[in-house]
């Protein structure tokens, strides 16, 4: 499953394989391996470079990759160059992108009438409505934009070696108006191998990435560009004159004009007069940040294959990752409202560096004799990951006090900070982690019919995670397969035109995970100079002292999380391979879950870790495909479907229910909805008040703990909160259609999810913020008493109960056509005269059509990536509609 928690330029996706098996945010993603190197992301890879991609889901296939394979493995092999004629190719993509749903929020008329229904129309609303103000904030902050991509590839080879060189450039100006939303990247890749002797081969695969990005704020309750764009009411204009600002704002700006937020037209950014706004104006939120982040990454490996005798290969491989990034941000005072303001100058600069390397040595021996095939592999791996950072900041010692010696970008560095005017801070924490592994695999197959395989891996991390007695984790796995179609009694009696291939598979294995642990949680460590203590608060002067204290409660019995997984599968092909079918059933039980628990206040330590839970994931996966050729016309249709059931089966009695922040964000403390981790329910399910409809008079009703329908005033707080659904989809599916005829090619690809819930967390305690127009058209009125929602007047003063109940929870199901592409490859006889071996032009509609009942901007990105926040729509940059024009040119 791919989770796109933002469509902003440069943002990557989160991958989940067969559900969520842990209660923390760390260690939930699969292990990513590119050409044998563990990588932190695959965003840098140009898809045209990928030779093959394989997702290892079952424990038997993933076990050989060790501790970090508990959530699956994604194996990617890049192209190496081919023997024969060398070639140079160029690919161009020009993409026009725009926002999909511009009318999801109420317009002025809907907003006015909705608040008329609530009975809280104010004089300012009346005045703005009569003036005809009707601001569509989505249209005001977003506009169509262009992104471009250029790729040049040179490749070739012979019987001695192969090479491939690739250079790429991406420049994406996002759909936010202005230049505060950009992503630029330059990449280079070299893949090469060479046979020095018949018995000695060397090779390398390395990439360089240089990137730079500017972004707008999102996924936060306050000071958020995206949230302001969704919440600001349509009766507020974009710009105003000075005398139209709130009186309090006029007073502040008269004394401090440097805090004024103005547009390029010289007019002031307006703000609402209808409620106390925490964001002010989305364009002001866009402009007030000048932050830029940039950096580079070098990834690669070098390897040596030694082949002393037939069937024996000795490999030594050294992989590495180097990264450096820095960010700079300067903010001046701004004042929009008494809530949306900052009265201080601030400057920050951060620099991060990292060096990761892995050294692997292994032996692989293969023996084929008659119908018997043996393979034995064994080896070791050592990984060390080190990182360092410097973070510096400065802010005004008192309100409105400038901190720089001059104006302009050249002075926005720490060297120009006025020492007497600013409070400076600096942070630096170098660190490293290391782990050692030993692994072995033995496999045997007979006659192309029967196969068995056994794997074993032992992993140990440094002492920062586990004590000596539990440091090592041991992870065995076994698998077996029977290719029935190769049995003589099948071959002799069944035509390949009917049954081409049939194989059944069975596997079992253990995988481990300790990603959630760091900082020596198994022993008592001291947070040096990390706490304040107040002496004599009752009898003395109450002075405070900065001191040290234990950072945690020792637990030397901490051990690995372990996933015990069974998998049964079937692969089949029929009708000479034209029809293919695949089926998998799996059961994955994760035991000894590492849980952070609250301690008794008397201990003086807030939280500590213990092995205290189990999580069960079960499901099925089905693939079905058809391909055929009729004359010059070839086509293929394939689809996939998966079902997942997720449940917490055990938590230690000392833990009970674990709850995350209300409303998906610590600032949403008046929102009663939260995520919870509890026995008998899916991992991090939604918990809150369950809406039960309304009375004939429009009064909202809710289910209490006993299942009775009660009014908001009769709810008993947390005692009446209930299970409201899960953000984890129960079903995921996709379909791909490929057609080709005489140089014309067509591709359609779509994907979807079902069975998941999304919560509208953009509604908070402010009664007059703008909302989805769905609330207006589905509310009770005297002439529409069967509407789903209650009378708006009934819930306007219920302490935010309604807007933090399941009434504001939506079906997150969607089906999105991710790509519709049409291409044409010019005939070779036309292009060879210009020394062009191939020329293909294409056009594509990407993410262009979405089928969903969700009323928001985009159901795919209406979430956050962390498991305990997944499913909260708190203002996320949506995925854009794209029209792509391109060409592929090869010499």
PDB file of N, CA and C in Angstrom, residues 137-220:
ATOM      1  N   UNK A 137     -11.089  30.842  -1.569  1.00  0.00           N
ATOM      2  CA  UNK A 137      -9.695  30.875  -1.127  1.00  0.00           C
ATOM      3  C   UNK A 137      -8.825  29.847  -1.839  1.00  0.00           C
ATOM      4  N   UNK A 138      -9.425  28.742  -2.246  1.00  0.00           N
ATOM      5  CA  UNK A 138      -8.644  27.750  -2.992  1.00  0.00           C
ATOM      6  C   UNK A 138      -8.168  28.354  -4.313  1.00  0.00           C
ATOM      7  N   UNK A 139      -9.060  29.063  -4.995  1.00  0.00           N
ATOM      8  CA  UNK A 139      -8.656  29.707  -6.249  1.00  0.00           C
ATOM      9  C   UNK A 139      -7.680  30.860  -6.019  1.00  0.00           C
ATOM     10  N   UNK A 140      -7.770  31.502  -4.860  1.00  0.00           N
ATOM     11  CA  UNK A 140      -6.898  32.639  -4.577  1.00  0.00           C
ATOM     12  C   UNK A 140      -5.464  32.224  -4.248  1.00  0.00           C
ATOM     13  N   UNK A 141      -5.281  31.045  -3.703  1.00  0.00           N
ATOM     14  CA  UNK A 141      -3.933  30.649  -3.273  1.00  0.00           C
ATOM     15  C   UNK A 141      -3.271  29.660  -4.229  1.00  0.00           C
ATOM     16  N   UNK A 142      -4.064  28.994  -5.080  1.00  0.00           N
ATOM     17  CA  UNK A 142      -3.493  28.028  -6.018  1.00  0.00           C
ATOM     18  C   UNK A 142      -3.702  28.516  -7.449  1.00  0.00           C
ATOM     19  N   UNK A 143      -2.806  28.117  -8.322  1.00  0.00           N
ATOM     20  CA  UNK A 143      -2.933  28.410  -9.743  1.00  0.00           C
ATOM     21  C   UNK A 143      -2.201  27.328 -10.531  1.00  0.00           C
ATOM     22  N   UNK A 144      -2.588  27.103 -11.789  1.00  0.00           N
ATOM     23  CA  UNK A 144      -1.881  26.110 -12.605  1.00  0.00           C
ATOM     24  C   UNK A 144      -0.391  26.468 -12.736  1.00  0.00           C
ATOM     25  N   UNK A 145       0.435  25.445 -12.791  1.00  0.00           N
ATOM     26  CA  UNK A 145       1.877  25.682 -12.908  1.00  0.00           C
ATOM     27  C   UNK A 145       2.497  24.581 -13.762  1.00  0.00           C
ATOM     28  N   UNK A 146       3.787  24.745 -14.018  1.00  0.00           N
ATOM     29  CA  UNK A 146       4.502  23.795 -14.865  1.00  0.00           C
ATOM     30  C   UNK A 146       5.654  23.146 -14.110  1.00  0.00           C
ATOM     31  N   UNK A 147       5.886  21.898 -14.447  1.00  0.00           N
ATOM     32  CA  UNK A 147       7.070  21.180 -13.973  1.00  0.00           C
ATOM     33  C   UNK A 147       7.759  20.587 -15.196  1.00  0.00           C
ATOM     34  N   UNK A 148       9.065  20.514 -15.137  1.00  0.00           N
ATOM     35  CA  UNK A 148       9.812  19.962 -16.265  1.00  0.00           C
ATOM     36  C   UNK A 148      10.816  18.921 -15.782  1.00  0.00           C
ATOM     37  N   UNK A 149      11.066  17.946 -16.636  1.00  0.00           N
ATOM     38  CA  UNK A 149      12.043  16.900 -16.342  1.00  0.00           C
ATOM     39  C   UNK A 149      12.822  16.573 -17.603  1.00  0.00           C
ATOM     40  N   UNK A 150      14.150  16.491 -17.472  1.00  0.00           N
ATOM     41  CA  UNK A 150      15.036  16.145 -18.580  1.00  0.00           C
ATOM     42  C   UNK A 150      15.925  14.986 -18.139  1.00  0.00           C
ATOM     43  N   UNK A 151      16.054  13.972 -18.983  1.00  0.00           N
ATOM     44  CA  UNK A 151      16.863  12.794 -18.662  1.00  0.00           C
ATOM     45  C   UNK A 151      17.719  12.434 -19.865  1.00  0.00           C
ATOM     46  N   UNK A 152      19.015  12.267 -19.629  1.00  0.00           N
ATOM     47  CA  UNK A 152      19.941  11.819 -20.674  1.00  0.00           C
ATOM     48  C   UNK A 152      20.609  10.533 -20.192  1.00  0.00           C
ATOM     49  N   UNK A 153      20.604   9.500 -21.048  1.00  0.00           N
ATOM     50  CA  UNK A 153      21.179   8.206 -20.684  1.00  0.00           C
ATOM     51  C   UNK A 153      22.078   7.712 -21.802  1.00  0.00           C
ATOM     52  N   UNK A 154      23.264   7.262 -21.426  1.00  0.00           N
ATOM     53  CA  UNK A 154      24.187   6.626 -22.364  1.00  0.00           C
ATOM     54  C   UNK A 154      24.497   5.236 -21.841  1.00  0.00           C
ATOM     55  N   UNK A 155      24.476   4.240 -22.714  1.00  0.00           N
ATOM     56  CA  UNK A 155      24.716   2.870 -22.254  1.00  0.00           C
ATOM     57  C   UNK A 155      25.304   2.024 -23.371  1.00  0.00           C
ATOM     58  N   UNK A 156      25.965   0.968 -22.975  1.00  0.00           N
ATOM     59  CA  UNK A 156      26.557   0.060 -23.935  1.00  0.00           C
ATOM     60  C   UNK A 156      27.258  -1.081 -23.234  1.00  0.00           C
ATOM     61  N   UNK A 157      27.934  -1.953 -24.008  1.00  0.00           N
ATOM     62  CA  UNK A 157      28.637  -3.069 -23.401  1.00  0.00           C
ATOM     63  C   UNK A 157      29.106  -4.079 -24.415  1.00  0.00           C
ATOM     64  N   UNK A 158      29.906  -5.010 -23.936  1.00  0.00           N
ATOM     65  CA  UNK A 158      30.376  -6.120 -24.757  1.00  0.00           C
ATOM     66  C   UNK A 158      30.563  -7.323 -23.845  1.00  0.00           C
ATOM     67  N   UNK A 159      31.258  -8.341 -24.327  1.00  0.00           N
ATOM     68  CA  UNK A 159      31.399  -9.548 -23.513  1.00  0.00           C
ATOM     69  C   UNK A 159      32.355  -9.369 -22.338  1.00  0.00           C
ATOM     70  N   UNK A 160      32.990  -8.219 -22.241  1.00  0.00           N
ATOM     71  CA  UNK A 160      33.884  -7.956 -21.112  1.00  0.00           C
ATOM     72  C   UNK A 160      33.220  -7.116 -20.022  1.00  0.00           C
ATOM     73  N   UNK A 161      32.269  -6.281 -20.397  1.00  0.00           N
ATOM     74  CA  UNK A 161      31.655  -5.428 -19.387  1.00  0.00           C
ATOM     75  C   UNK A 161      30.529  -4.586 -19.940  1.00  0.00           C
ATOM     76  N   UNK A 162      29.891  -3.858 -19.052  1.00  0.00           N
ATOM     77  CA  UNK A 162      28.741  -3.025 -19.414  1.00  0.00           C
ATOM     78  C   UNK A 162      28.824  -1.708 -18.657  1.00  0.00           C
ATOM     79  N   UNK A 163      28.209  -0.674 -19.234  1.00  0.00           N
ATOM     80  CA  UNK A 163      28.180   0.609 -18.535  1.00  0.00           C
ATOM     81  C   UNK A 163      26.853   1.308 -18.815  1.00  0.00           C
ATOM     82  N   UNK A 164      26.462   2.166 -17.900  1.00  0.00           N
ATOM     83  CA  UNK A 164      25.290   3.019 -18.069  1.00  0.00           C
ATOM     84  C   UNK A 164      25.528   4.309 -17.316  1.00  0.00           C
ATOM     85  N   UNK A 165      25.332   5.440 -18.009  1.00  0.00           N
ATOM     86  CA  UNK A 165      25.437   6.762 -17.406  1.00  0.00           C
ATOM     87  C   UNK A 165      24.091   7.463 -17.561  1.00  0.00           C
ATOM     88  N   UNK A 166      23.638   8.094 -16.483  1.00  0.00           N
ATOM     89  CA  UNK A 166      22.340   8.750 -16.517  1.00  0.00           C
ATOM     90  C   UNK A 166      22.425  10.089 -15.795  1.00  0.00           C
ATOM     91  N   UNK A 167      21.844  11.113 -16.418  1.00  0.00           N
ATOM     92  CA  UNK A 167      21.769  12.438 -15.807  1.00  0.00           C
ATOM     93  C   UNK A 167      20.317  12.916 -15.893  1.00  0.00           C
ATOM     94  N   UNK A 168      19.843  13.488 -14.795  1.00  0.00           N
ATOM     95  CA  UNK A 168      18.471  13.951 -14.772  1.00  0.00           C
ATOM     96  C   UNK A 168      18.341  15.304 -14.104  1.00  0.00           C
ATOM     97  N   UNK A 169      17.339  16.064 -14.539  1.00  0.00           N
ATOM     98  CA  UNK A 169      17.060  17.371 -13.961  1.00  0.00           C
ATOM     99  C   UNK A 169      15.553  17.519 -13.818  1.00  0.00           C
ATOM    100  N   UNK A 170      15.108  17.921 -12.613  1.00  0.00           N
ATOM    101  CA  UNK A 170      13.698  18.153 -12.323  1.00  0.00           C
ATOM    102  C   UNK A 170      13.549  19.553 -11.758  1.00  0.00           C
ATOM    103  N   UNK A 171      12.568  20.288 -12.257  1.00  0.00           N
ATOM    104  CA  UNK A 171      12.240  21.604 -11.725  1.00  0.00           C
ATOM    105  C   UNK A 171      10.723  21.693 -11.632  1.00  0.00           C
ATOM    106  N   UNK A 172      10.233  21.714 -10.405  1.00  0.00           N
ATOM    107  CA  UNK A 172       8.792  21.701 -10.165  1.00  0.00           C
ATOM    108  C   UNK A 172       8.402  22.952  -9.394  1.00  0.00           C
ATOM    109  N   UNK A 173       7.691  23.836 -10.068  1.00  0.00           N
ATOM    110  CA  UNK A 173       7.115  25.009  -9.421  1.00  0.00           C
ATOM    111  C   UNK A 173       5.695  24.633  -9.033  1.00  0.00           C
ATOM    112  N   UNK A 174       5.452  24.427  -7.743  1.00  0.00           N
ATOM    113  CA  UNK A 174       4.168  23.928  -7.278  1.00  0.00           C
ATOM    114  C   UNK A 174       3.018  24.862  -7.591  1.00  0.00           C
ATOM    115  N   UNK A 175       1.826  24.421  -7.240  1.00  0.00           N
ATOM    116  CA  UNK A 175       0.616  25.139  -7.633  1.00  0.00           C
ATOM    117  C   UNK A 175       0.264  26.284  -6.688  1.00  0.00           C
ATOM    118  N   UNK A 176       1.042  26.488  -5.617  1.00  0.00           N
ATOM    119  CA  UNK A 176       0.816  27.660  -4.770  1.00  0.00           C
ATOM    120  C   UNK A 176       1.308  28.898  -5.516  1.00  0.00           C
ATOM    121  N   UNK A 177       0.516  29.951  -5.528  1.00  0.00           N
ATOM    122  CA  UNK A 177       0.905  31.171  -6.211  1.00  0.00           C
ATOM    123  C   UNK A 177       2.201  31.719  -5.620  1.00  0.00           C
ATOM    124  N   UNK A 178       3.071  32.222  -6.477  1.00  0.00           N
ATOM    125  CA  UNK A 178       4.354  32.738  -6.021  1.00  0.00           C
ATOM    126  C   UNK A 178       5.451  31.702  -6.139  1.00  0.00           C
ATOM    127  N   UNK A 179       6.568  31.988  -5.498  1.00  0.00           N
ATOM    128  CA  UNK A 179       7.750  31.137  -5.595  1.00  0.00           C
ATOM    129  C   UNK A 179       8.132  30.525  -4.246  1.00  0.00           C
ATOM    130  N   UNK A 180       7.140  30.295  -3.392  1.00  0.00           N
ATOM    131  CA  UNK A 180       7.414  29.723  -2.067  1.00  0.00           C
ATOM    132  C   UNK A 180       7.140  28.231  -2.013  1.00  0.00           C
ATOM    133  N   UNK A 181       7.028  27.615  -3.168  1.00  0.00           N
ATOM    134  CA  UNK A 181       6.579  26.227  -3.234  1.00  0.00           C
ATOM    135  C   UNK A 181       7.275  25.559  -4.410  1.00  0.00           C
ATOM    136  N   UNK A 182       8.573  25.263  -4.265  1.00  0.00           N
ATOM    137  CA  UNK A 182       9.361  24.789  -5.393  1.00  0.00           C
ATOM    138  C   UNK A 182      10.232  23.606  -4.995  1.00  0.00           C
ATOM    139  N   UNK A 183      10.625  22.847  -6.012  1.00  0.00           N
ATOM    140  CA  UNK A 183      11.526  21.713  -5.803  1.00  0.00           C
ATOM    141  C   UNK A 183      12.401  21.581  -7.038  1.00  0.00           C
ATOM    142  N   UNK A 184      13.706  21.523  -6.818  1.00  0.00           N
ATOM    143  CA  UNK A 184      14.668  21.399  -7.907  1.00  0.00           C
ATOM    144  C   UNK A 184      15.652  20.301  -7.559  1.00  0.00           C
ATOM    145  N   UNK A 185      15.942  19.446  -8.543  1.00  0.00           N
ATOM    146  CA  UNK A 185      16.820  18.306  -8.269  1.00  0.00           C
ATOM    147  C   UNK A 185      17.660  17.978  -9.500  1.00  0.00           C
ATOM    148  N   UNK A 186      18.939  17.704  -9.253  1.00  0.00           N
ATOM    149  CA  UNK A 186      19.861  17.214 -10.273  1.00  0.00           C
ATOM    150  C   UNK A 186      20.366  15.854  -9.807  1.00  0.00           C
ATOM    151  N   UNK A 187      20.318  14.858 -10.691  1.00  0.00           N
ATOM    152  CA  UNK A 187      20.776  13.520 -10.321  1.00  0.00           C
ATOM    153  C   UNK A 187      21.735  12.985 -11.374  1.00  0.00           C
ATOM    154  N   UNK A 188      22.622  12.125 -10.923  1.00  0.00           N
ATOM    155  CA  UNK A 188      23.525  11.414 -11.811  1.00  0.00           C
ATOM    156  C   UNK A 188      23.671   9.982 -11.350  1.00  0.00           C
ATOM    157  N   UNK A 189      23.779   9.061 -12.282  1.00  0.00           N
ATOM    158  CA  UNK A 189      23.880   7.635 -11.952  1.00  0.00           C
ATOM    159  C   UNK A 189      24.909   6.992 -12.867  1.00  0.00           C
ATOM    160  N   UNK A 190      25.739   6.130 -12.277  1.00  0.00           N
ATOM    161  CA  UNK A 190      26.668   5.330 -13.075  1.00  0.00           C
ATOM    162  C   UNK A 190      26.590   3.885 -12.612  1.00  0.00           C
ATOM    163  N   UNK A 191      26.351   2.985 -13.548  1.00  0.00           N
ATOM    164  CA  UNK A 191      26.371   1.548 -13.303  1.00  0.00           C
ATOM    165  C   UNK A 191      27.381   0.929 -14.257  1.00  0.00           C
ATOM    166  N   UNK A 192      28.272   0.128 -13.721  1.00  0.00           N
ATOM    167  CA  UNK A 192      29.292  -0.476 -14.582  1.00  0.00           C
ATOM    168  C   UNK A 192      29.777  -1.785 -13.980  1.00  0.00           C
ATOM    169  N   UNK A 193      30.116  -2.710 -14.856  1.00  0.00           N
ATOM    170  CA  UNK A 193      30.764  -3.948 -14.418  1.00  0.00           C
ATOM    171  C   UNK A 193      31.782  -4.347 -15.478  1.00  0.00           C
ATOM    172  N   UNK A 194      32.812  -5.059 -15.042  1.00  0.00           N
ATOM    173  CA  UNK A 194      33.874  -5.435 -15.973  1.00  0.00           C
ATOM    174  C   UNK A 194      34.484  -6.763 -15.532  1.00  0.00           C
ATOM    175  N   UNK A 195      34.658  -7.661 -16.512  1.00  0.00           N
ATOM    176  CA  UNK A 195      35.279  -8.955 -16.249  1.00  0.00           C
ATOM    177  C   UNK A 195      36.782  -8.829 -16.514  1.00  0.00           C
ATOM    178  N   UNK A 196      37.533  -8.649 -15.439  1.00  0.00           N
ATOM    179  CA  UNK A 196      38.983  -8.528 -15.587  1.00  0.00           C
ATOM    180  C   UNK A 196      39.567  -9.844 -16.087  1.00  0.00           C
ATOM    181  N   UNK A 197      39.162 -10.916 -15.456  1.00  0.00           N
ATOM    182  CA  UNK A 197      39.471 -12.272 -15.907  1.00  0.00           C
ATOM    183  C   UNK A 197      38.174 -13.070 -15.926  1.00  0.00           C
ATOM    184  N   UNK A 198      38.214 -14.286 -16.426  1.00  0.00           N
ATOM    185  CA  UNK A 198      37.026 -15.125 -16.385  1.00  0.00           C
ATOM    186  C   UNK A 198      36.596 -15.412 -14.952  1.00  0.00           C
ATOM    187  N   UNK A 199      37.556 -15.356 -14.058  1.00  0.00           N
ATOM    188  CA  UNK A 199      37.257 -15.700 -12.664  1.00  0.00           C
ATOM    189  C   UNK A 199      37.163 -14.465 -11.744  1.00  0.00           C
ATOM    190  N   UNK A 200      37.235 -13.266 -12.327  1.00  0.00           N
ATOM    191  CA  UNK A 200      37.183 -12.063 -11.492  1.00  0.00           C
ATOM    192  C   UNK A 200      36.372 -10.974 -12.180  1.00  0.00           C
ATOM    193  N   UNK A 201      35.331 -10.520 -11.502  1.00  0.00           N
ATOM    194  CA  UNK A 201      34.481  -9.446 -12.000  1.00  0.00           C
ATOM    195  C   UNK A 201      34.414  -8.338 -10.952  1.00  0.00           C
ATOM    196  N   UNK A 202      34.472  -7.090 -11.399  1.00  0.00           N
ATOM    197  CA  UNK A 202      34.300  -5.944 -10.511  1.00  0.00           C
ATOM    198  C   UNK A 202      33.172  -5.082 -11.059  1.00  0.00           C
ATOM    199  N   UNK A 203      32.565  -4.313 -10.181  1.00  0.00           N
ATOM    200  CA  UNK A 203      31.466  -3.468 -10.638  1.00  0.00           C
ATOM    201  C   UNK A 203      31.119  -2.404  -9.625  1.00  0.00           C
ATOM    202  N   UNK A 204      30.313  -1.482 -10.070  1.00  0.00           N
ATOM    203  CA  UNK A 204      29.871  -0.413  -9.177  1.00  0.00           C
ATOM    204  C   UNK A 204      28.496   0.071  -9.616  1.00  0.00           C
ATOM    205  N   UNK A 205      27.780   0.629  -8.675  1.00  0.00           N
ATOM    206  CA  UNK A 205      26.515   1.310  -8.924  1.00  0.00           C
ATOM    207  C   UNK A 205      26.486   2.495  -7.981  1.00  0.00           C
ATOM    208  N   UNK A 206      26.454   3.719  -8.525  1.00  0.00           N
ATOM    209  CA  UNK A 206      26.548   4.904  -7.677  1.00  0.00           C
ATOM    210  C   UNK A 206      25.662   6.008  -8.235  1.00  0.00           C
ATOM    211  N   UNK A 207      25.136   6.814  -7.327  1.00  0.00           N
ATOM    212  CA  UNK A 207      24.273   7.915  -7.742  1.00  0.00           C
ATOM    213  C   UNK A 207      24.602   9.161  -6.936  1.00  0.00           C
ATOM    214  N   UNK A 208      24.363  10.305  -7.545  1.00  0.00           N
ATOM    215  CA  UNK A 208      24.553  11.609  -6.908  1.00  0.00           C
ATOM    216  C   UNK A 208      23.257  12.386  -7.049  1.00  0.00           C
ATOM    217  N   UNK A 209      22.830  13.007  -5.962  1.00  0.00           N
ATOM    218  CA  UNK A 209      21.591  13.787  -5.964  1.00  0.00           C
ATOM    219  C   UNK A 209      21.841  15.123  -5.294  1.00  0.00           C
ATOM    220  N   UNK A 210      21.487  16.193  -5.970  1.00  0.00           N
ATOM    221  CA  UNK A 210      21.556  17.549  -5.422  1.00  0.00           C
ATOM    222  C   UNK A 210      20.159  18.134  -5.483  1.00  0.00           C
ATOM    223  N   UNK A 211      19.635  18.608  -4.342  1.00  0.00           N
ATOM    224  CA  UNK A 211      18.256  19.071  -4.305  1.00  0.00           C
ATOM    225  C   UNK A 211      18.123  20.379  -3.532  1.00  0.00           C
ATOM    226  N   UNK A 212      17.031  21.084  -3.827  1.00  0.00           N
ATOM    227  CA  UNK A 212      16.720  22.326  -3.145  1.00  0.00           C
ATOM    228  C   UNK A 212      15.209  22.498  -3.141  1.00  0.00           C
ATOM    229  N   UNK A 213      14.657  22.910  -2.011  1.00  0.00           N
ATOM    230  CA  UNK A 213      13.212  23.019  -1.924  1.00  0.00           C
ATOM    231  C   UNK A 213      12.771  24.160  -1.027  1.00  0.00           C
ATOM    232  N   UNK A 214      11.637  24.731  -1.375  1.00  0.00           N
ATOM    233  CA  UNK A 214      10.912  25.685  -0.534  1.00  0.00           C
ATOM    234  C   UNK A 214       9.498  25.155  -0.406  1.00  0.00           C
ATOM    235  N   UNK A 215       8.922  25.273   0.770  1.00  0.00           N
ATOM    236  CA  UNK A 215       7.607  24.673   0.970  1.00  0.00           C
ATOM    237  C   UNK A 215       6.738  25.555   1.841  1.00  0.00           C
ATOM    238  N   UNK A 216       5.437  25.301   1.769  1.00  0.00           N
ATOM    239  CA  UNK A 216       4.467  26.002   2.607  1.00  0.00           C
ATOM    240  C   UNK A 216       4.072  25.078   3.752  1.00  0.00           C
ATOM    241  N   UNK A 217       3.563  25.672   4.822  1.00  0.00           N
ATOM    242  CA  UNK A 217       3.215  24.886   6.010  1.00  0.00           C
ATOM    243  C   UNK A 217       1.903  24.152   5.795  1.00  0.00           C
ATOM    244  N   UNK A 218       1.827  22.948   6.342  1.00  0.00           N
ATOM    245  CA  UNK A 218       0.643  22.110   6.205  1.00  0.00           C
ATOM    246  C   UNK A 218       0.578  21.150   7.376  1.00  0.00           C
ATOM    247  N   UNK A 219      -0.527  20.405   7.471  1.00  0.00           N
ATOM    248  CA  UNK A 219      -0.723  19.366   8.477  1.00  0.00           C
ATOM    249  C   UNK A 219      -0.495  19.877   9.890  1.00  0.00           C
ATOM    250  N   UNK A 220      -1.034  21.034  10.196  1.00  0.00           N
ATOM    251  CA  UNK A 220      -0.949  21.597  11.541  1.00  0.00           C
ATOM    252  C   UNK A 220      -2.211  22.405  11.801  1.00  0.00           C
TER     253      UNK A 220
END
